[in-house]
Tab-separated table of C-alpha atoms in Angstrom:
chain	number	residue	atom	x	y	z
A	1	UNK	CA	124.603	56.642	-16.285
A	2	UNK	CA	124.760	60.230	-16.560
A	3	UNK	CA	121.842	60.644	-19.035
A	4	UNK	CA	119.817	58.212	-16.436
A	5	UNK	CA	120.533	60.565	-13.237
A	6	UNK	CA	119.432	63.355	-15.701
A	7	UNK	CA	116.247	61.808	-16.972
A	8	UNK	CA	115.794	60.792	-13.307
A	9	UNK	CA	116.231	64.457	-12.372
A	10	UNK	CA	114.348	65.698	-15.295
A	11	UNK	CA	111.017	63.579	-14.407
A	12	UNK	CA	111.348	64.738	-10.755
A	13	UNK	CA	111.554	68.684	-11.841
A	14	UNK	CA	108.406	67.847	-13.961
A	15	UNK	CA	106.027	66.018	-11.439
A	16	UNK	CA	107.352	68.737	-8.756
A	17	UNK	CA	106.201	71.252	-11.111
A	18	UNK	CA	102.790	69.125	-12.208
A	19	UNK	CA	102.238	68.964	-8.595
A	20	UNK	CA	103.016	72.945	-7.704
A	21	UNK	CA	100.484	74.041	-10.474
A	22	UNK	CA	97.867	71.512	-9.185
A	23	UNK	CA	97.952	72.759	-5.712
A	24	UNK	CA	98.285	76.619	-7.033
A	25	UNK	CA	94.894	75.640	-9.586
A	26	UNK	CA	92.876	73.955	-6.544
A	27	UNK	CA	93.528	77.067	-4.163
A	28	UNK	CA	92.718	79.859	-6.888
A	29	UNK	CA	89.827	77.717	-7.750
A	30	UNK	CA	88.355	76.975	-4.064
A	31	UNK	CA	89.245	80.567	-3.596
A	32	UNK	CA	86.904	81.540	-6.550
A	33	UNK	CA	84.447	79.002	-4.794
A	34	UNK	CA	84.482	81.240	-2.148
A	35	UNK	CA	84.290	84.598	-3.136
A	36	UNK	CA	81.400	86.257	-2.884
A	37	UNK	CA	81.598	87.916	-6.260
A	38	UNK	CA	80.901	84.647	-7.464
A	39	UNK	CA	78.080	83.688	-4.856
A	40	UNK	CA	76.130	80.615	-5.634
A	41	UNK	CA	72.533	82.316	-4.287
A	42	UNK	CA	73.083	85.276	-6.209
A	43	UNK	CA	69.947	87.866	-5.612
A	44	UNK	CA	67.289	88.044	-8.376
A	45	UNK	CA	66.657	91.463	-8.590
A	46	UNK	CA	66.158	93.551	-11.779
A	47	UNK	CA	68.979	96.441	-13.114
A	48	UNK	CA	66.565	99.039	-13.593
A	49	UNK	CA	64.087	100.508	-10.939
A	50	UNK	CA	60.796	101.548	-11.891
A	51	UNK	CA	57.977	103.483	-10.350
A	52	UNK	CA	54.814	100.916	-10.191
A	53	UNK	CA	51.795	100.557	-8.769
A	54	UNK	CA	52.174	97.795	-5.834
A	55	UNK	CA	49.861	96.696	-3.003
A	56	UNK	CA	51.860	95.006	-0.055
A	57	UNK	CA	49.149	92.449	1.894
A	58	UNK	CA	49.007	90.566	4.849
A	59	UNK	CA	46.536	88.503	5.410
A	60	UNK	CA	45.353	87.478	9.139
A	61	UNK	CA	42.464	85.842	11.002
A	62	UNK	CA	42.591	87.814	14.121
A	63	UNK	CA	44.166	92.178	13.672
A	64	UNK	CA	44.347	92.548	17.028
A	65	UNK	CA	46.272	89.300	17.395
A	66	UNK	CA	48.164	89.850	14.673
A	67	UNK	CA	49.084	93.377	15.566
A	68	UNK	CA	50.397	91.675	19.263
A	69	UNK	CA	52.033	88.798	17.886
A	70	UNK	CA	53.983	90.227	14.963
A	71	UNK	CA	54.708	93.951	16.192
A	72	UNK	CA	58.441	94.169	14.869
A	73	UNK	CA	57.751	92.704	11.170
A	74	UNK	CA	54.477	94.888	11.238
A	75	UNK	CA	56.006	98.111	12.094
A	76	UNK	CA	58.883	97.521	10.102
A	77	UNK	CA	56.863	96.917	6.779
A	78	UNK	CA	54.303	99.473	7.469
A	79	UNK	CA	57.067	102.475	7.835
A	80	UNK	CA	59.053	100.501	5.041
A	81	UNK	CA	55.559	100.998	2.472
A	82	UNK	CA	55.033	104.803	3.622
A	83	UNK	CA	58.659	105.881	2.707
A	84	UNK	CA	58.324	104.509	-0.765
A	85	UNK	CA	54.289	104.966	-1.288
A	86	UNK	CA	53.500	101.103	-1.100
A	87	UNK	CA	50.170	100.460	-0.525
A	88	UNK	CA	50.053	98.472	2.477
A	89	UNK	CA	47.107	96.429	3.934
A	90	UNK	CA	46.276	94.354	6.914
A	91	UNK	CA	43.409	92.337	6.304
A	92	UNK	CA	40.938	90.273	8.193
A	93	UNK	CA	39.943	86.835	6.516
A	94	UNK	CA	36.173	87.308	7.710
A	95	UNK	CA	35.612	90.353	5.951
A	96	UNK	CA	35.774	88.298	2.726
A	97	UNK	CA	32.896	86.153	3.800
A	98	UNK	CA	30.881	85.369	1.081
A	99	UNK	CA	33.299	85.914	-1.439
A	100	UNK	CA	36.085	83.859	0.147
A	101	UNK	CA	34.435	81.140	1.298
A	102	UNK	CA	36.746	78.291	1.348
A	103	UNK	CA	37.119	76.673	4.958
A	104	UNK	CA	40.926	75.951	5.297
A	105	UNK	CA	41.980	79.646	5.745
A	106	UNK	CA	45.329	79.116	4.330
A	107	UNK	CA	43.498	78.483	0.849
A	108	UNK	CA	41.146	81.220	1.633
A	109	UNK	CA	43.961	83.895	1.816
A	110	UNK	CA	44.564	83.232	-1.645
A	111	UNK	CA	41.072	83.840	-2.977
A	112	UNK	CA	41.291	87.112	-0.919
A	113	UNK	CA	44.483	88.418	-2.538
A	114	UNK	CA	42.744	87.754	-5.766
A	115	UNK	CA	40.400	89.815	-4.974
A	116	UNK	CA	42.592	92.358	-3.336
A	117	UNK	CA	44.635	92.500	-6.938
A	118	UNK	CA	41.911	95.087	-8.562
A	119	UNK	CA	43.116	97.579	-6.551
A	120	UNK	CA	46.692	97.755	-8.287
A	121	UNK	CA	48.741	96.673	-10.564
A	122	UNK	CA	51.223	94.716	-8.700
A	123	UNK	CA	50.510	92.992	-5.389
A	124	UNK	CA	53.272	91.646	-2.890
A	125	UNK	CA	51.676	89.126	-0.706
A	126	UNK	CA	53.498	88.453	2.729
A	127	UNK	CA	53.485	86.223	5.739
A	128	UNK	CA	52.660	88.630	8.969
A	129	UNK	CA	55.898	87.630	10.136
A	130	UNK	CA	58.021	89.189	7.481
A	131	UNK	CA	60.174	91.864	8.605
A	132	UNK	CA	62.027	94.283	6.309
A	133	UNK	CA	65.805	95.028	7.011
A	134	UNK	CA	67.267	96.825	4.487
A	135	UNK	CA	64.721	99.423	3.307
A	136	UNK	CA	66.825	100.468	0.286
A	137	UNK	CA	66.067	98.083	-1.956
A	138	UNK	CA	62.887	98.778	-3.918
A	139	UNK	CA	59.532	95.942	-4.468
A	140	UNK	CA	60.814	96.829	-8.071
A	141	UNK	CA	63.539	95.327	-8.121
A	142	UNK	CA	61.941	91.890	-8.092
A	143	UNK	CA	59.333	92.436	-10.537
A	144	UNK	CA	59.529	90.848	-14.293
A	145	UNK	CA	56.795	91.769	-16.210
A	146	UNK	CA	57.370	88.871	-18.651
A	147	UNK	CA	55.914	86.962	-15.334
A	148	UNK	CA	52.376	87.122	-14.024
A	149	UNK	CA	53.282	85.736	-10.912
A	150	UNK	CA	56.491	85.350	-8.900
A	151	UNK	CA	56.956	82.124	-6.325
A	152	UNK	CA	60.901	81.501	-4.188
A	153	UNK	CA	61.937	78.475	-3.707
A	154	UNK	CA	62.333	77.927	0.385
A	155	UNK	CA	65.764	77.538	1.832
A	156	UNK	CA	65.098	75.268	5.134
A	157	UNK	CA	63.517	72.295	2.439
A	158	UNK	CA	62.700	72.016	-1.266
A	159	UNK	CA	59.287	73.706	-1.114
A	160	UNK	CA	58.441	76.037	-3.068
A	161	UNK	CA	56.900	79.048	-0.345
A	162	UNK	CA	53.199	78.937	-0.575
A	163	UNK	CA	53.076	82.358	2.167
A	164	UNK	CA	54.644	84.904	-0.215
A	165	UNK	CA	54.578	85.637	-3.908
A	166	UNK	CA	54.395	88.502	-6.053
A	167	UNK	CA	51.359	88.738	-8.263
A	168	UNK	CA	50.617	91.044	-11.506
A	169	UNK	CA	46.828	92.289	-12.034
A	170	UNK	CA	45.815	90.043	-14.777
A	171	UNK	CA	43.428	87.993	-15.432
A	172	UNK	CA	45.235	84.754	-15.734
A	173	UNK	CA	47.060	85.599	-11.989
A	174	UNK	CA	43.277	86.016	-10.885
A	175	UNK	CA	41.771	82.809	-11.908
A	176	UNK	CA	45.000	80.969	-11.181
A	177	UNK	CA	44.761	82.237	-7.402
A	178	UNK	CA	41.258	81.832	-7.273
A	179	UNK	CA	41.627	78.134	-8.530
A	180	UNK	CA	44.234	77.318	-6.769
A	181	UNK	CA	42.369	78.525	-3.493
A	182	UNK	CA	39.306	76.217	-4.119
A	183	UNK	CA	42.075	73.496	-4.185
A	184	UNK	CA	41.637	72.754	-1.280
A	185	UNK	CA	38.544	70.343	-2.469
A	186	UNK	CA	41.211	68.218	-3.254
A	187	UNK	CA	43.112	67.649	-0.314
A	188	UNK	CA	43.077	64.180	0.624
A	189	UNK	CA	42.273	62.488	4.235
A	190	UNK	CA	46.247	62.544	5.407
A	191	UNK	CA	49.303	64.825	6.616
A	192	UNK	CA	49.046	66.936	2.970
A	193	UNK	CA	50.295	70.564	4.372
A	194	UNK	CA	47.069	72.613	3.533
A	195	UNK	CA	48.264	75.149	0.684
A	196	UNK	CA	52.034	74.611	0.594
A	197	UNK	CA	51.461	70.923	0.047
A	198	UNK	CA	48.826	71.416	-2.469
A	199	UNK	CA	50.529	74.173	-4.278
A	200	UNK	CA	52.917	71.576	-5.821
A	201	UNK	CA	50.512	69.415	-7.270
A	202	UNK	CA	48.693	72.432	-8.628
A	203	UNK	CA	51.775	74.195	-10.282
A	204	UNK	CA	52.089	70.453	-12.374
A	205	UNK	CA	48.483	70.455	-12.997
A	206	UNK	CA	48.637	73.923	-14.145
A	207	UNK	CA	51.553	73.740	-16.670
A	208	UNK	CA	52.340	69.878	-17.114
A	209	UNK	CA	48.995	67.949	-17.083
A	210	UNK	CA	50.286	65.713	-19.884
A	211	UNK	CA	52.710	64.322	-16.730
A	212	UNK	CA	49.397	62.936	-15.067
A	213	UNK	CA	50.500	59.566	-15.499
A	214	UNK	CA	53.847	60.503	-14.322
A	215	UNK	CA	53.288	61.813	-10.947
A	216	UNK	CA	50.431	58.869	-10.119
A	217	UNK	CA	53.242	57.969	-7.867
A	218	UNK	CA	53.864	61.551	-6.226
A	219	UNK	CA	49.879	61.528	-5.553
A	220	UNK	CA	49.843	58.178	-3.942
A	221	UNK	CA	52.500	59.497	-1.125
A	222	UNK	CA	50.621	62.571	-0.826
A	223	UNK	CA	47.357	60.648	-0.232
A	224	UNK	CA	49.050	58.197	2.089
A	225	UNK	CA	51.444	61.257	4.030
A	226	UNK	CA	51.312	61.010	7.828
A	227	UNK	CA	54.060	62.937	8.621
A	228	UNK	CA	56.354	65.953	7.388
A	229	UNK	CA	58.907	63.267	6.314
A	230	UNK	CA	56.374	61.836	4.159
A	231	UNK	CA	55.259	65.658	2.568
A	232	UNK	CA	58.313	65.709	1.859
A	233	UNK	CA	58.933	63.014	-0.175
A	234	UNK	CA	55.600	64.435	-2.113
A	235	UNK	CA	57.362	67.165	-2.640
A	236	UNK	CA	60.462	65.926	-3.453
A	237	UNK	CA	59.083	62.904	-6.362
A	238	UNK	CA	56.567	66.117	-8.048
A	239	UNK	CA	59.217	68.423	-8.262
A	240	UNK	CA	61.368	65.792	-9.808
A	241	UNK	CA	58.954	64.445	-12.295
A	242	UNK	CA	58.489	68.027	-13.188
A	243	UNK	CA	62.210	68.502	-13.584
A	244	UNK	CA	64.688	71.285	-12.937
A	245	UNK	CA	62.499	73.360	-14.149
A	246	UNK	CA	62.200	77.152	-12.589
A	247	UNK	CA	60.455	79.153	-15.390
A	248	UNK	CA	56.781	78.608	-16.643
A	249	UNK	CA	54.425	80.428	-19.247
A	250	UNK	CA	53.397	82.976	-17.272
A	251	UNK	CA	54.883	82.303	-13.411
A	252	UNK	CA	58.414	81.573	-12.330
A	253	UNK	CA	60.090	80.325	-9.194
A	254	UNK	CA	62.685	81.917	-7.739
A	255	UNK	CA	65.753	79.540	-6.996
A	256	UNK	CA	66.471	79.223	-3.388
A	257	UNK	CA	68.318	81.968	-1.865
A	258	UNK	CA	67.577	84.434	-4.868
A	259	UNK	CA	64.168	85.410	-3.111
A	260	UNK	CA	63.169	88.936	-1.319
A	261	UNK	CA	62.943	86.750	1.770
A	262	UNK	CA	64.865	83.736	4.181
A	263	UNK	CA	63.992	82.625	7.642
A	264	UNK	CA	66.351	84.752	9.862
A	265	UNK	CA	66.607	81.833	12.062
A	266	UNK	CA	68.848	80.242	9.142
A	267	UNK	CA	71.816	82.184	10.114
A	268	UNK	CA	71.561	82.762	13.685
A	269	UNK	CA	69.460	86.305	12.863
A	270	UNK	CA	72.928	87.283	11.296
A	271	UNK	CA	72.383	88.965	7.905
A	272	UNK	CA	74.214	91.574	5.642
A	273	UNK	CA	72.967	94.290	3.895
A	274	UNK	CA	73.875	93.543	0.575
A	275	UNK	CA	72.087	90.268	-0.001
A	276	UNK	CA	69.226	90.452	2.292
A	277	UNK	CA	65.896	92.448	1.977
A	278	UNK	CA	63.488	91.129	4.124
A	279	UNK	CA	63.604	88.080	7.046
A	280	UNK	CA	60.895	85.902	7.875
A	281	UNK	CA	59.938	84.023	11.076
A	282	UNK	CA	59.624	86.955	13.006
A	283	UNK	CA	57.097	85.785	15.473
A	284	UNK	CA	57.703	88.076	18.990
A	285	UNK	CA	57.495	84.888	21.353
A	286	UNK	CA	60.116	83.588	19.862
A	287	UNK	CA	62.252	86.462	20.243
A	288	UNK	CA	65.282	85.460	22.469
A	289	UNK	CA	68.762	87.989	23.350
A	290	UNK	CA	71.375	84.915	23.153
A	291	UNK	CA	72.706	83.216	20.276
A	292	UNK	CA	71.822	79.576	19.416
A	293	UNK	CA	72.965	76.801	21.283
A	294	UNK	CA	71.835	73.641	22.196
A	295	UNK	CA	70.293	75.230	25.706
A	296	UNK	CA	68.268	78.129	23.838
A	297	UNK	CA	67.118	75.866	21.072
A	298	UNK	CA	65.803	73.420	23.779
A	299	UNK	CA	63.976	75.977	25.555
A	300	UNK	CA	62.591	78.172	22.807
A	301	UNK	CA	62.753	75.859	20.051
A	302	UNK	CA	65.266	76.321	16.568
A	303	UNK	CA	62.926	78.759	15.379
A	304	UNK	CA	63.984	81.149	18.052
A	305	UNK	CA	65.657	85.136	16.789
A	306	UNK	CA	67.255	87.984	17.937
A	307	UNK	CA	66.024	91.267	16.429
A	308	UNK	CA	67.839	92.781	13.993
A	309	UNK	CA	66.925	95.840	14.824
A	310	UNK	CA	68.953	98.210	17.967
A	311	UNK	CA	65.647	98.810	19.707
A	312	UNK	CA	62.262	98.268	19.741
A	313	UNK	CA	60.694	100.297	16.665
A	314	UNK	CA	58.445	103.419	17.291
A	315	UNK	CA	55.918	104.415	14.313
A	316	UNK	CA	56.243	108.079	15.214
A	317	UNK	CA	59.931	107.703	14.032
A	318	UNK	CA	59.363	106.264	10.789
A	319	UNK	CA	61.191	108.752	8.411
A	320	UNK	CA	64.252	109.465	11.037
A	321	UNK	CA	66.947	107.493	10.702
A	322	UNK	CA	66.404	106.643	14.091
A	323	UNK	CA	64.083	103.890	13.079
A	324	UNK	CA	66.224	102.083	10.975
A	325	UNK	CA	68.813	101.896	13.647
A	326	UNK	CA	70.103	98.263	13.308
A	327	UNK	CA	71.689	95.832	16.118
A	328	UNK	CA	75.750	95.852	14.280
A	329	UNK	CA	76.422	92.868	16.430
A	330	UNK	CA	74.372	90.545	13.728
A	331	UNK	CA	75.476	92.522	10.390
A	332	UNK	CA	78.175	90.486	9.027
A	333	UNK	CA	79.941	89.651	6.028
A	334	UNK	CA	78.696	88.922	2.880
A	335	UNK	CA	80.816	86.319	2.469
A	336	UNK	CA	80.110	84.689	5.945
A	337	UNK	CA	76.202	84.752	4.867
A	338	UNK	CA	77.157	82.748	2.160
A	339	UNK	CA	79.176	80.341	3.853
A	340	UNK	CA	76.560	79.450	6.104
A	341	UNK	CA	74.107	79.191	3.311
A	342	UNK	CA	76.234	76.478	1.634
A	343	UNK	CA	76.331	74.641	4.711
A	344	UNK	CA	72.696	74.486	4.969
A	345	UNK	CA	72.241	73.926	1.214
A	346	UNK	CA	74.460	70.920	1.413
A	347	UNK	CA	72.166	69.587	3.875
A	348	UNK	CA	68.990	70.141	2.369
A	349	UNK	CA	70.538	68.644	-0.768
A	350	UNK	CA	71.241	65.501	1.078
A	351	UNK	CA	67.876	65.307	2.859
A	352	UNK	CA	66.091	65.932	-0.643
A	353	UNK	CA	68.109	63.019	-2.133
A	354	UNK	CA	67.429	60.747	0.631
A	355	UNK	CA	63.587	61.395	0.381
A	356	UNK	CA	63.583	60.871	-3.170
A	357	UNK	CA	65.374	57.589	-2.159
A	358	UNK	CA	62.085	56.929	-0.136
A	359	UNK	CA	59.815	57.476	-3.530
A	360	UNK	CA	61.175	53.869	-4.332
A	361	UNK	CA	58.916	52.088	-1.784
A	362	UNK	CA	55.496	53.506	-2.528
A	363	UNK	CA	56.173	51.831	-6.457
């Protein structure tokens, strides 16, 4: 009887102390889940600075609209590219007439940063509504010179971002920008999204053409897309057939997150310092002073932002530190940045899946 209570007793000591190291394991681990040391979009930039030759280029089909519509990104990347002696160039799509003639101007941009490229050895092409927020971190930084050309994977969707990459004076970068702009001869008749729809079709063209017969399928949605949701499930079946795959023979992709740029709407304009570089989606009609909500996002539509910035920036300050004088009511934690991230990458995730779900009824 008595060596029953005790083997009784002796089972319940054990599962009691099973079931205290369990719990203790699952908080240390969710706690190392959560810390940002061990950040899931960890940034991709390189140890070592070093002093290159880089271009920074915009490319717009109006200056003067341009200059009116995008004033805080502008001014923030032109006094970003004097302190560090970037090259930095607004440019005019009609000036490249009859060298860039390709009629969809979001192809035609790309023929004109190829041609830009002679002028240095690195080029950083950029959305006009790309602000910079941290202007400590250097162009550098994101550079691998085993790579000819440098694409990010978006955050908001599984795109990979057609309006910014980073692009090495050679002369595979050239053609491969100069092909990829005259594309746009092979757009079909449907919803295809110009360059950033085309771009993923190209990319397997360029560095997988023995998967022709594979993505037949991806090619037949693209043709037939009359909607985003159907781009998306493009995107979505080419990437797939492709595979996990984020490094190429002489261009890599940047996994989401890891980029030099994120849509500052993605976090409620809240960023941090030590992850974020530049913001995107800086577009000054959309700027709004409250936070999001279901009434501002009605009025002024989910790509609304507040600036980051304390007030509005002055060129004839650039070099005080008066410029760079940032709103602390939207600087927050790194760890809170990533939170939020997660969130949103949990979505996406579950978006991507269900559009590859979708790939199932054009077979």
């Amino acid at each position: 009887m008595r060596r029953t209570q005790f083997r009784i007793k002796h089972s319940a000591l054990f599962f009691g102390l099973l079931f205290t190291v369990c719990f203790v394991s699952h908080i240390i681990f969710e706690d190392i889940h959560r810390d940002p040391k061990t950040e899931k979009f960890r940034i991709s930039r390189a140890s070592t600075h070093r002093h290159l030759n880089i271009s920074v280029v915009m490319v717009v089909s109006n200056i003067k609209g341009a200059e009116k519509e995008y004033t805080t990104a502008l001014r923030s990347m032109r006094c970003y590219c004097k302190m560090h002696n970037y090259a930095f160039r607004l440019v005019e799509d009609d000036d490249f007439r009859g060298v860039c003639d390709q009629k969809d101007f979001m192809f035609r941009r790309h023929c004109i940063v190829a041609e830009l490229l002679e002028k240095s050895d690195w080029l950083v092409f950029l959305d006009a509504d790309i602000a910079v927020v941290n202007p400590h971190v250097l162009l550098e930084e994101y550079i691998n010179p085993l790579y000819d050309l440098t694409f990010y994977d978006r955050f908001v969707n599984w795109e990979v971002a057609a309006g910014s990459y980073i692009v090495h004076n050679t002369p595979w970068a050239k053609a491969f920008l100069r092909k990829f702009a005259d594309f746009e001869s092979n757009l079909p008749n449907s919803f295809h999204g110009t360059d950033n729809g085309a771009l993923h079709i190209y990319l397997q063209q360029t560095f997988y053409p023995q998967l022709s017969d594979e993505s037949q399928i991806c090619k037949k949605i693209w043709e037939k897309a009359e909607n985003y949701r159907d781009l998306f499930t493009f995107e979505a079946c080419i990437r797939t057939v492709m595979g996990d795959v984020h490094e190429f023979d002489r261009a890599r992709i940047l996994k989401k997150g890891t980029g030099w740029v994120r849509d500052i709407w993605l976090t409620d304009s809240k960023w941090n310092p030590e992850r974020d570089f530049m913001l995107h989606g800086l577009k000054d009609t959309h700027e709004v002073f409250l936070s999001q909500g279901f009434l501002v996002n009605t009025i002024f539509g989910q790509f609304n932002w507040r600036s980051p910035f304390s007030s509005k920036l002055k060129l004839e300050q650039c070099g005080s530190p008066d410029f760079w004088k940032m709103n602390k009511n939207l600087i927050v934690s790194k760890k809170e940045i990533e939170r939020d991230l997660r969130k949103e990458f949990d979505e996406v995730e579950r978006r991507r899946w269900e559009s590859l779900s979708a790939v199932a009824g054009y077979i």
